[in-house]
């Protein structure tokens, strides 16, 4: 009948009424409501429609009906014609989502140059998201912000990477990256632990071509660093200078 138009009964594997346990559930597509036919309880309302529909616009262009929200987006994409900036399916990404996508791509690029794993990439991307939310990227090069995020991730994970490594990989002045890093750290209120100079001992020894003496030199250097710590010589000095 016409009254039942736009409605359908649920299958045996469909929803169950929480009131009477009946499986006779009628779903109304127009309103998105599901009603039990035995007791009249509204089982579900305002259901999200997963079907895809298109409408034809002026000039024969087609666009999708509704709004699309991805898993990482904060709001729906806006609709538009297929011939405009919205893209093939009539949706355009807002500037924030575009900035985050470009930032993650650049983070992965820098991380691959320095052989950093996905752990550092994910941590840096979370920091980059905060930078975007706090408008820290405004007026700054994305590359500098990306380097600062990755360096903070390295410091938090106690990696052996130094700021000069990012400077060499990006061909950017190390003091420029250092300024961006310090401002971002101050903005976030991070209290990064002082780097242990012993982290760099093995790295410096590997670049000295000591061959079979590398292990002995490294152990001696570690003992010297430990002695300097006990005598408070390390305090106030750069870890790289202590290792050298």
Coordinates of N, CA and C in Angstrom, one line a residue:
X1 N 0.8 -1.2 0.0 CA 0.0 0.0 0.0 C 0.9 1.2 0.0
X2 N 0.2 2.4 -0.2 CA 1.0 3.7 -0.3 C 1.5 4.0 1.1
X3 N 0.8 3.6 2.1 CA 1.3 4.0 3.5 C 2.6 3.2 3.8
X4 N 2.8 2.1 3.2 CA 4.0 1.3 3.5 C 5.1 1.6 2.5
X5 N 4.9 2.6 1.6 CA 5.9 2.9 0.6 C 7.0 3.6 1.3
X6 N 8.2 3.3 0.9 CA 9.4 3.8 1.6 C 9.8 3.2 2.9
X7 N 9.1 2.1 3.2 CA 9.4 1.3 4.4 C 9.7 -0.1 4.0
X8 N 10.5 -0.8 4.8 CA 10.8 -2.2 4.6 C 11.0 -2.9 5.9
X9 N 10.7 -4.2 5.9 CA 10.9 -4.9 7.2 C 12.3 -5.5 7.3
X10 N 12.8 -5.5 8.5 CA 14.1 -6.0 8.7 C 14.2 -7.5 8.5
X11 N 15.3 -8.0 8.1 CA 15.5 -9.4 7.9 C 15.8 -10.1 9.2
X12 N 15.9 -11.4 9.2 CA 16.1 -12.2 10.4 C 17.4 -11.8 11.1
X13 N 18.4 -11.3 10.4 CA 19.6 -10.9 11.0 C 19.7 -9.4 11.3
X14 N 18.6 -8.7 11.2 CA 18.5 -7.3 11.4 C 18.5 -7.0 12.9
X15 N 18.1 -5.7 13.2 CA 18.0 -5.3 14.6 C 16.9 -5.9 15.4
X16 N 17.1 -6.0 16.7 CA 16.1 -6.6 17.6 C 15.6 -5.5 18.5
X17 N 14.3 -5.6 18.8 CA 13.7 -4.6 19.7 C 14.2 -4.8 21.1
X18 N 14.8 -3.8 21.7 CA 15.3 -3.9 23.1 C 14.2 -4.0 24.2
X19 N 12.9 -3.7 23.8 CA 11.8 -3.8 24.7 C 11.1 -5.1 24.8
X20 N 10.8 -5.7 23.6 CA 10.1 -7.0 23.6 C 10.8 -8.1 22.9
X21 N 12.0 -7.8 22.3 CA 12.8 -8.8 21.7 C 12.3 -9.2 20.3
X22 N 11.4 -8.5 19.7 CA 10.8 -8.8 18.4 C 11.8 -8.4 17.3
X23 N 11.8 -9.2 16.2 CA 12.6 -8.9 15.1 C 11.8 -8.2 14.0
X24 N 10.5 -7.9 14.2 CA 9.7 -7.2 13.3 C 9.9 -5.7 13.3
X25 N 10.9 -5.3 12.7 CA 11.3 -3.9 12.7 C 11.1 -3.3 11.4
X26 N 10.4 -2.2 11.3 CA 10.1 -1.4 10.1 C 11.1 -0.2 10.0
X27 N 11.8 -0.1 8.9 CA 12.7 1.0 8.7 C 12.2 2.0 7.7
X28 N 12.1 3.2 8.1 CA 11.6 4.3 7.2 C 12.8 5.1 6.6
X29 N 13.0 4.9 5.3 CA 14.2 5.5 4.7 C 14.2 7.0 4.8
X30 N 13.0 7.6 4.6 CA 12.9 9.1 4.5 C 13.3 9.7 5.9
X31 N 12.9 9.2 7.0 CA 13.1 9.8 8.3 C 14.3 9.2 9.0
X32 N 14.8 8.0 8.5 CA 15.9 7.3 9.1 C 15.5 6.7 10.4
X33 N 14.2 6.4 10.7 CA 13.8 5.8 11.9 C 13.4 4.3 11.7
X34 N 13.6 3.5 12.8 CA 13.3 2.1 12.8 C 12.3 1.9 14.0
X35 N 11.1 1.3 13.7 CA 10.1 1.2 14.7 C 9.7 -0.3 14.8
X36 N 9.5 -0.8 16.0 CA 9.1 -2.1 16.3 C 7.6 -2.2 16.0
X37 N 7.1 -3.1 15.2 CA 5.7 -3.2 14.8 C 4.9 -3.9 15.9
X38 N 5.5 -4.6 16.9 CA 4.8 -5.3 17.9 C 4.5 -4.4 19.1
X39 N 5.5 -3.6 19.6 CA 5.2 -2.8 20.7 C 5.3 -1.3 20.4
X40 N 5.8 -0.9 19.2 CA 5.8 0.5 18.9 C 7.0 1.3 19.3
X41 N 8.0 0.6 19.9 CA 9.2 1.3 20.4 C 10.1 1.7 19.2
X42 N 10.6 3.0 19.3 CA 11.5 3.5 18.3 C 12.9 2.9 18.6
X43 N 13.3 1.9 17.7 CA 14.6 1.3 17.9 C 15.7 2.1 17.5
X44 N 15.6 2.9 16.4 CA 16.7 3.7 15.9 C 16.1 4.9 15.2
X45 N 16.7 6.1 15.3 CA 16.3 7.3 14.7 C 17.5 8.1 14.1
X46 N 17.2 8.9 13.1 CA 18.2 9.7 12.5 C 19.4 8.8 12.0
X47 N 19.1 7.7 11.4 CA 20.1 6.8 10.9 C 20.9 7.5 9.8
X48 N 22.2 7.2 9.7 CA 23.0 7.8 8.6 C 22.9 6.9 7.4
X49 N 22.6 7.5 6.3 CA 22.4 6.7 5.0 C 23.7 6.5 4.4
X50 N 24.0 5.3 4.0 CA 25.3 5.0 3.4 C 25.2 4.9 1.9
X51 N 24.1 5.1 1.3 CA 23.9 5.0 -0.1 C 24.5 6.3 -0.7
X52 N 24.9 6.2 -2.0 CA 25.4 7.3 -2.7 C 24.5 7.7 -3.8
X53 N 24.2 9.0 -3.9 CA 23.3 9.5 -4.9 C 23.9 10.7 -5.6
X54 N 23.6 10.9 -6.9 CA 24.1 12.0 -7.6 C 22.9 12.8 -8.2
X55 N 23.1 14.1 -8.4 CA 22.1 14.9 -9.0 C 22.8 15.6 -10.2
X56 N 22.0 16.0 -11.2 CA 22.5 16.6 -12.4 C 22.3 18.1 -12.2
X57 N 23.4 18.9 -12.4 CA 23.3 20.3 -12.3 C 23.3 21.0 -13.6
X58 N 23.6 22.3 -13.6 CA 23.5 23.1 -14.8 C 24.7 22.7 -15.7
X59 N 24.4 22.7 -17.0 CA 25.4 22.3 -18.0 C 25.7 20.9 -18.1
X60 N 24.9 20.0 -17.5 CA 25.1 18.6 -17.5 C 26.1 18.1 -16.5
X61 N 26.6 18.9 -15.6 CA 27.5 18.5 -14.6 C 26.8 17.7 -13.5
X62 N 27.5 16.8 -12.8 CA 26.9 16.0 -11.8 C 27.6 16.2 -10.5
X63 N 26.9 16.1 -9.4 CA 27.5 16.2 -8.1 C 26.9 15.3 -7.1
X64 N 27.6 14.9 -6.1 CA 27.1 14.0 -5.1 C 26.2 14.7 -4.1
X65 N 25.1 14.0 -3.7 CA 24.2 14.5 -2.7 C 24.7 14.2 -1.3
X66 N 24.7 15.2 -0.4 CA 25.1 15.0 1.0 C 26.5 15.5 1.2
X67 N 27.1 15.1 2.3 CA 28.4 15.5 2.7 C 29.2 14.3 3.1
X68 N 30.5 14.4 2.8 CA 31.4 13.3 3.1 C 32.4 13.7 4.2
X69 N 32.5 12.9 5.2 CA 33.4 13.1 6.3 C 34.4 11.9 6.4
X70 N 35.7 12.2 6.2 CA 36.7 11.2 6.2 C 37.0 10.8 7.7
X71 N 37.8 9.8 7.9 CA 38.2 9.4 9.2 C 39.1 10.4 9.9
X72 N 39.8 11.2 9.2 CA 40.8 12.1 9.8 C 40.3 13.6 9.7
X73 N 39.2 13.8 9.1 CA 38.7 15.2 8.9 C 37.9 15.7 10.1
X74 N 37.9 17.0 10.3 CA 37.2 17.5 11.5 C 35.8 18.0 11.1
X75 N 35.5 18.1 9.8 CA 34.2 18.6 9.3 C 34.0 18.0 7.9
X76 N 32.8 18.2 7.5 CA 32.4 17.6 6.2 C 33.0 18.4 5.0
X77 N 33.3 17.8 3.9 CA 33.7 18.5 2.7 C 32.5 19.1 2.1
X78 N 32.7 20.3 1.5 CA 31.6 21.0 0.9 C 31.4 20.5 -0.5
X79 N 30.1 20.6 -0.9 CA 29.8 20.1 -2.3 C 30.1 21.1 -3.3
X80 N 30.2 20.7 -4.6 CA 30.5 21.5 -5.7 C 30.3 20.8 -7.0
X81 N 30.4 21.4 -8.1 CA 30.3 20.8 -9.4 C 31.5 20.0 -9.7
X82 N 31.3 19.1 -10.7 CA 32.5 18.3 -11.1 C 33.5 19.0 -11.9
X83 N 33.1 20.2 -12.4 CA 34.0 21.0 -13.2 C 34.8 22.0 -12.4
X84 N 34.4 22.2 -11.1 CA 35.1 23.2 -10.3 C 36.3 22.7 -9.6
X85 N 36.6 23.4 -8.5 CA 37.7 23.0 -7.7 C 37.4 21.8 -6.8
X86 N 36.2 21.4 -6.7 CA 35.8 20.3 -5.8 C 36.3 19.0 -6.2
X87 N 36.8 18.8 -7.4 CA 37.4 17.5 -7.8 C 36.4 16.7 -8.5
X88 N 36.7 15.4 -8.7 CA 35.9 14.5 -9.5 C 34.6 14.2 -9.0
X89 N 34.5 14.1 -7.6 CA 33.2 13.7 -7.0 C 32.4 14.9 -6.4
X90 N 32.9 16.1 -6.7 CA 32.1 17.3 -6.3 C 32.4 17.7 -4.9
X91 N 33.5 17.3 -4.3 CA 33.8 17.7 -2.9 C 35.2 18.4 -2.9
X92 N 35.4 19.4 -2.1 CA 36.7 20.1 -1.9 C 37.1 20.0 -0.5
X93 N 38.4 19.7 -0.3 CA 39.0 19.6 1.0 C 39.3 21.0 1.5
X94 N 39.0 21.3 2.8 CA 39.3 22.6 3.4 C 40.8 22.7 3.6
X95 N 41.2 23.9 3.8 CA 42.7 24.2 3.8 C 43.4 23.5 5.0
X96 N 42.7 23.3 6.1 CA 43.3 22.6 7.2 C 43.6 21.2 6.9
X97 N 42.7 20.5 6.3 CA 43.0 19.1 5.9 C 44.1 19.0 4.9
X98 N 44.1 20.0 4.0 CA 45.2 20.0 3.0 C 46.5 20.2 3.6
X99 N 46.6 21.1 4.6 CA 47.8 21.4 5.3 C 48.3 20.2 6.0
X100 N 47.4 19.5 6.7 CA 47.8 18.3 7.5 C 48.3 17.2 6.6
X101 N 47.7 17.1 5.4 CA 48.1 16.0 4.5 C 49.5 16.4 3.9
X102 N 49.7 17.6 3.5 CA 51.0 18.0 3.0 C 52.1 17.9 4.1
X103 N 51.7 18.2 5.3 CA 52.6 18.1 6.4 C 53.1 16.7 6.7
X104 N 52.1 15.8 6.6 CA 52.5 14.4 6.9 C 53.4 13.9 5.7
X105 N 53.1 14.3 4.5 CA 53.9 13.9 3.4 C 55.3 14.4 3.5
X106 N 55.5 15.6 4.0 CA 56.8 16.2 4.2 C 57.5 15.5 5.4
X107 N 56.8 15.2 6.4 CA 57.4 14.5 7.5 C 57.9 13.2 7.1
X108 N 57.2 12.4 6.3 CA 57.6 11.1 5.8 C 58.9 11.3 4.9
X109 N 58.9 12.4 4.2 CA 60.1 12.6 3.3 C 61.3 12.8 4.1
X110 N 61.2 13.7 5.1 CA 62.4 14.0 5.9 C 62.8 12.8 6.8
X111 N 61.8 12.1 7.3 CA 62.1 10.9 8.1 C 62.8 9.8 7.2
X112 N 62.4 9.7 6.0 CA 63.1 8.7 5.1 C 64.5 9.1 4.9
X113 N 64.8 10.4 4.8 CA 66.2 10.8 4.6 C 67.1 10.5 5.8
X114 N 66.5 10.6 7.0 CA 67.2 10.4 8.2 C 67.0 8.9 8.7
X115 N 66.3 8.1 8.0 CA 66.1 6.7 8.4 C 65.3 6.6 9.7
X116 N 64.3 7.4 9.8 CA 63.5 7.4 11.0 C 62.2 6.5 10.8
X117 N 61.8 5.7 11.8 CA 60.7 4.8 11.6 C 59.4 5.5 11.7
X118 N 58.3 4.7 11.6 CA 57.0 5.2 11.7 C 56.6 5.7 13.0
X119 N 57.3 5.3 14.1 CA 57.1 5.8 15.4 C 57.3 7.3 15.5
X120 N 58.4 7.7 14.9 CA 58.8 9.1 14.8 C 57.8 9.9 13.9
X121 N 57.4 9.3 12.8 CA 56.5 10.0 11.9 C 55.2 10.3 12.5
X122 N 54.6 9.3 13.2 CA 53.3 9.5 13.9 C 53.4 10.5 15.0
X123 N 54.5 10.5 15.8 CA 54.7 11.5 16.9 C 54.8 12.9 16.3
X124 N 55.6 13.0 15.2 CA 55.8 14.3 14.6 C 54.5 14.8 14.0
X125 N 53.7 13.9 13.4 CA 52.5 14.4 12.8 C 51.5 14.9 13.9
X126 N 51.5 14.2 15.0 CA 50.6 14.7 16.1 C 51.1 16.1 16.6
X127 N 52.4 16.3 16.6 CA 52.9 17.7 17.0 C 52.5 18.7 15.9
X128 N 52.6 18.2 14.6 CA 52.3 19.1 13.5 C 50.8 19.5 13.5
X129 N 50.0 18.6 13.9 CA 48.5 18.9 14.0 C 48.3 20.0 15.1
X130 N 49.0 19.9 16.2 CA 48.9 20.9 17.2 C 49.4 22.3 16.7
X131 N 50.5 22.2 15.9 CA 51.0 23.5 15.3 C 50.0 24.1 14.4
X132 N 49.3 23.3 13.7 CA 48.3 23.9 12.8 C 47.1 24.4 13.6
X133 N 46.7 23.7 14.6 CA 45.6 24.2 15.4 C 45.9 25.5 16.1
X134 N 47.2 25.7 16.5 CA 47.6 26.9 17.2 C 48.1 28.0 16.2
X135 N 48.0 27.7 14.9 CA 48.4 28.7 13.9 C 49.9 29.0 13.9
X136 N 50.7 28.0 14.4 CA 52.1 28.2 14.5 C 52.7 28.1 13.1
X137 N 52.1 27.5 12.1 CA 52.6 27.4 10.8 C 52.4 28.7 10.0
X138 N 51.6 29.6 10.5 CA 51.4 30.8 9.8 C 52.6 31.7 9.7
X139 N 53.0 32.1 8.5 CA 54.2 32.9 8.4 C 55.5 32.2 8.5
X140 N 55.5 30.8 8.6 CA 56.7 30.0 8.7 C 56.7 29.0 7.6
X141 N 57.9 28.6 7.2 CA 58.0 27.6 6.2 C 57.6 26.2 6.8
X142 N 56.8 25.5 6.0 CA 56.4 24.2 6.5 C 57.5 23.2 6.8
X143 N 58.6 23.4 6.0 CA 59.8 22.5 6.2 C 60.4 22.8 7.5
X144 N 60.4 24.0 8.0 CA 61.0 24.3 9.3 C 60.2 23.8 10.4
X145 N 58.9 23.9 10.3 CA 58.0 23.3 11.3 C 58.1 21.8 11.4
X146 N 58.1 21.2 10.2 CA 58.3 19.7 10.1 C 59.5 19.3 10.8
X147 N 60.6 20.0 10.5 CA 61.9 19.6 11.2 C 61.8 19.8 12.7
X148 N 61.2 20.8 13.2 CA 61.1 21.0 14.6 C 60.2 19.9 15.2
X149 N 59.2 19.5 14.6 CA 58.3 18.4 15.1 C 59.1 17.1 15.2
X150 N 59.8 16.8 14.1 CA 60.6 15.6 14.1 C 61.7 15.6 15.1
X151 N 62.4 16.7 15.3 CA 63.4 16.8 16.3 C 62.9 16.7 17.7
X152 N 61.7 17.2 18.0 CA 61.1 17.0 19.3 C 60.8 15.6 19.5
X153 N 60.3 14.9 18.5 CA 60.0 13.5 18.6 C 61.2 12.7 18.9
X154 N 62.4 13.1 18.2 CA 63.6 12.4 18.5 C 64.1 12.6 19.9
X155 N 63.9 13.9 20.4 CA 64.3 14.1 21.8 C 63.5 13.4 22.8
X156 N 62.2 13.2 22.5 CA 61.3 12.5 23.4 C 61.6 11.0 23.4
X157 N 62.0 10.5 22.3 CA 62.4 9.1 22.2 C 63.8 8.8 22.5
X158 N 64.6 9.9 22.8 CA 66.0 9.7 23.1 C 66.8 9.1 22.0
X159 N 66.6 9.7 20.8 CA 67.3 9.2 19.6 C 68.7 9.9 19.6
X160 N 69.6 9.4 18.8 CA 70.9 10.0 18.6 C 70.9 11.1 17.6
X161 N 69.8 11.5 17.0 CA 69.8 12.5 15.9 C 70.0 13.9 16.6
X162 N 70.7 14.7 15.9 CA 71.0 16.1 16.3 C 70.3 17.0 15.3
X163 N 70.2 18.3 15.8 CA 69.6 19.3 14.9 C 70.4 19.5 13.6
X164 N 71.7 19.3 13.7 CA 72.5 19.5 12.5 C 72.2 18.5 11.5
X165 N 71.7 17.3 11.9 CA 71.3 16.3 10.9 C 70.1 16.8 10.0
X166 N 69.2 17.4 10.7 CA 68.0 18.0 9.9 C 68.5 19.1 9.1
X167 N 69.5 19.9 9.5 CA 70.0 21.0 8.7 C 70.7 20.5 7.5
X168 N 71.4 19.4 7.6 CA 72.1 18.8 6.4 C 71.1 18.2 5.5
X169 N 70.1 17.6 6.0 CA 69.1 16.9 5.1 C 68.2 17.9 4.4
X170 N 67.9 19.0 5.0 CA 67.0 20.0 4.4 C 67.8 21.2 3.7
X171 N 69.1 21.2 4.0 CA 69.9 22.3 3.5 C 69.4 23.7 4.0
X172 N 69.2 23.7 5.3 CA 68.7 24.9 6.0 C 69.6 25.2 7.1
X173 N 69.8 26.5 7.3 CA 70.7 27.0 8.4 C 70.3 26.4 9.7
X174 N 71.2 25.8 10.5 CA 70.9 25.2 11.7 C 70.3 26.1 12.8
X175 N 70.8 27.4 12.7 CA 70.2 28.4 13.7 C 68.8 28.7 13.3
X176 N 68.4 28.7 12.1 CA 67.0 28.9 11.7 C 66.1 27.8 12.2
X177 N 66.6 26.6 12.1 CA 65.8 25.5 12.6 C 65.8 25.5 14.2
X178 N 66.9 25.9 14.8 CA 66.9 26.0 16.2 C 66.0 27.1 16.8
X179 N 65.9 28.2 16.1 CA 64.9 29.2 16.5 C 63.5 28.7 16.4
X180 N 63.1 28.0 15.3 CA 61.8 27.5 15.1 C 61.5 26.5 16.2
X181 N 62.5 25.6 16.5 CA 62.3 24.6 17.5 C 62.1 25.2 18.9
X182 N 62.9 26.2 19.3 CA 62.7 26.8 20.6 C 61.4 27.5 20.8
X183 N 60.9 28.2 19.7 CA 59.6 28.9 19.8 C 58.5 27.9 19.9
X184 N 58.6 26.8 19.1 CA 57.5 25.8 19.2 C 57.5 25.1 20.5
X185 N 58.7 24.8 21.1 CA 58.8 24.2 22.4 C 58.2 25.1 23.5
X186 N 58.4 26.4 23.4 CA 57.9 27.3 24.3 C 56.4 27.4 24.2
X187 N 55.9 27.3 22.9 CA 54.4 27.4 22.7 C 53.7 26.2 23.3
X188 N 54.3 25.0 23.2 CA 53.7 23.8 23.7 C 54.0 23.7 25.2
X189 N 55.0 24.4 25.8 CA 55.3 24.2 27.2 C 56.0 22.9 27.5
X190 N 56.7 22.4 26.5 CA 57.4 21.1 26.7 C 58.6 21.3 27.6
X191 N 58.8 20.3 28.4 CA 60.0 20.3 29.2 C 60.8 19.0 28.8
X192 N 61.7 19.2 27.8 CA 62.4 18.1 27.3 C 63.6 17.8 28.2
X193 N 63.9 16.6 28.4 CA 65.0 16.2 29.2 C 66.3 16.5 28.6
X194 N 67.3 16.8 29.5 CA 68.6 17.1 29.0 C 69.2 15.9 28.3
X195 N 69.8 16.1 27.1 CA 70.3 14.9 26.4 C 71.5 14.3 27.1
X196 N 71.5 13.0 27.2 CA 72.7 12.4 27.8 C 73.8 12.3 26.8
X197 N 75.0 12.9 27.2 CA 76.1 12.9 26.2 C 76.5 11.5 25.8
X198 N 76.3 10.5 26.6 CA 76.7 9.1 26.2 C 75.9 8.6 25.0
X199 N 74.8 9.3 24.6 CA 74.1 8.8 23.4 C 74.9 9.1 22.2
X200 N 75.8 10.1 22.2 CA 76.5 10.5 21.0 C 77.9 9.9 20.9
X201 N 78.3 9.2 22.0 CA 79.7 8.6 22.0 C 79.8 7.6 20.9
X202 N 78.9 6.7 20.8 CA 79.0 5.6 19.8 C 78.9 6.2 18.4
X203 N 78.1 7.2 18.2 CA 78.0 7.8 16.9 C 79.2 8.5 16.5
X204 N 79.9 9.3 17.4 CA 81.1 10.0 17.0 C 82.2 9.0 16.8
X205 N 82.3 7.9 17.5 CA 83.3 6.9 17.4 C 83.2 6.2 16.0
X206 N 82.0 6.0 15.5 CA 81.8 5.4 14.3 C 82.3 6.2 13.1
X207 N 82.4 7.5 13.3 CA 82.9 8.4 12.2 C 84.4 8.6 12.2
X208 N 85.0 8.0 13.2 CA 86.5 8.3 13.4 C 87.4 7.2 12.7
X209 N 86.7 6.2 12.2 CA 87.5 5.1 11.5 C 88.6 4.5 12.4
X210 N 88.1 4.1 13.6 CA 89.1 3.6 14.6 C 89.3 2.1 14.4
X211 N 88.5 1.5 13.6 CA 88.6 0.0 13.3 C 88.5 -0.8 14.6
X212 N 89.5 -1.6 14.9 CA 89.4 -2.5 16.0 C 89.5 -1.8 17.4
X213 N 90.0 -0.5 17.4 CA 90.1 0.2 18.6 C 88.8 1.0 19.0
X214 N 87.8 0.9 18.1 CA 86.6 1.7 18.3 C 85.9 1.3 19.7
X215 N 85.9 0.0 20.0 CA 85.2 -0.4 21.2 C 86.0 0.1 22.4
X216 N 87.3 0.0 22.4 CA 88.1 0.5 23.6 C 87.9 2.0 23.8
X217 N 88.0 2.7 22.7 CA 87.9 4.2 22.7 C 86.5 4.6 23.3
X218 N 85.5 3.8 22.8 CA 84.1 4.1 23.2 C 83.9 3.9 24.7
X219 N 84.4 2.8 25.2 CA 84.3 2.5 26.6 C 85.0 3.5 27.5
X220 N 86.2 3.9 27.0 CA 87.0 4.9 27.8 C 86.2 6.3 27.8
X221 N 85.7 6.6 26.7 CA 84.9 7.9 26.6 C 83.7 7.8 27.5
X222 N 83.0 6.7 27.6 CA 81.9 6.6 28.5 C 82.3 6.7 29.9
X223 N 83.4 6.2 30.3 CA 83.9 6.3 31.7 C 84.2 7.8 32.0
X224 N 84.8 8.5 31.0 CA 85.1 9.9 31.2 C 83.9 10.7 31.3
X225 N 82.9 10.4 30.5 CA 81.6 11.2 30.6 C 81.0 10.9 32.0
X226 N 81.0 9.7 32.5 CA 80.4 9.4 33.8 C 81.2 10.1 34.9
X227 N 82.5 10.2 34.8 CA 83.3 10.9 35.8 C 83.0 12.4 35.7
X228 N 82.8 13.0 34.5 CA 82.5 14.4 34.4 C 81.1 14.7 34.9
X229 N 80.2 13.8 34.8 CA 78.9 14.0 35.4 C 79.0 14.1 36.9
X230 N 79.7 13.2 37.5 CA 79.9 13.2 39.0 C 80.6 14.4 39.5
X231 N 81.4 15.0 38.7 CA 82.1 16.3 39.1 C 81.4 17.5 38.6
X232 N 80.1 17.4 38.1 CA 79.3 18.5 37.6 C 80.0 19.3 36.5
X233 N 80.8 18.6 35.7 CA 81.4 19.3 34.6 C 80.5 19.4 33.4
X234 N 79.5 18.4 33.3 CA 78.6 18.3 32.2 C 77.6 19.4 32.2
X235 N 77.2 19.9 33.4 CA 76.1 20.9 33.6 C 76.5 22.1 32.8
X236 N 75.5 22.6 32.0 CA 75.7 23.9 31.3 C 76.5 23.8 30.0
X237 N 76.9 22.6 29.6 CA 77.6 22.4 28.4 C 76.9 21.6 27.4
X238 N 77.2 21.8 26.1 CA 76.5 21.1 25.1 C 76.9 19.6 25.1
X239 N 76.0 18.7 24.9 CA 76.3 17.3 24.9 C 77.3 16.9 23.8
X240 N 77.2 17.5 22.7 CA 78.1 17.2 21.6 C 79.5 17.7 21.9
X241 N 79.7 18.8 22.6 CA 81.0 19.2 23.0 C 81.6 18.3 24.1
X242 N 80.8 17.8 25.0 CA 81.3 16.8 26.0 C 81.8 15.6 25.3
X243 N 81.1 15.1 24.3 CA 81.5 13.9 23.6 C 82.8 14.1 22.8
X244 N 82.9 15.2 22.2 CA 84.1 15.5 21.4 C 85.3 15.6 22.3

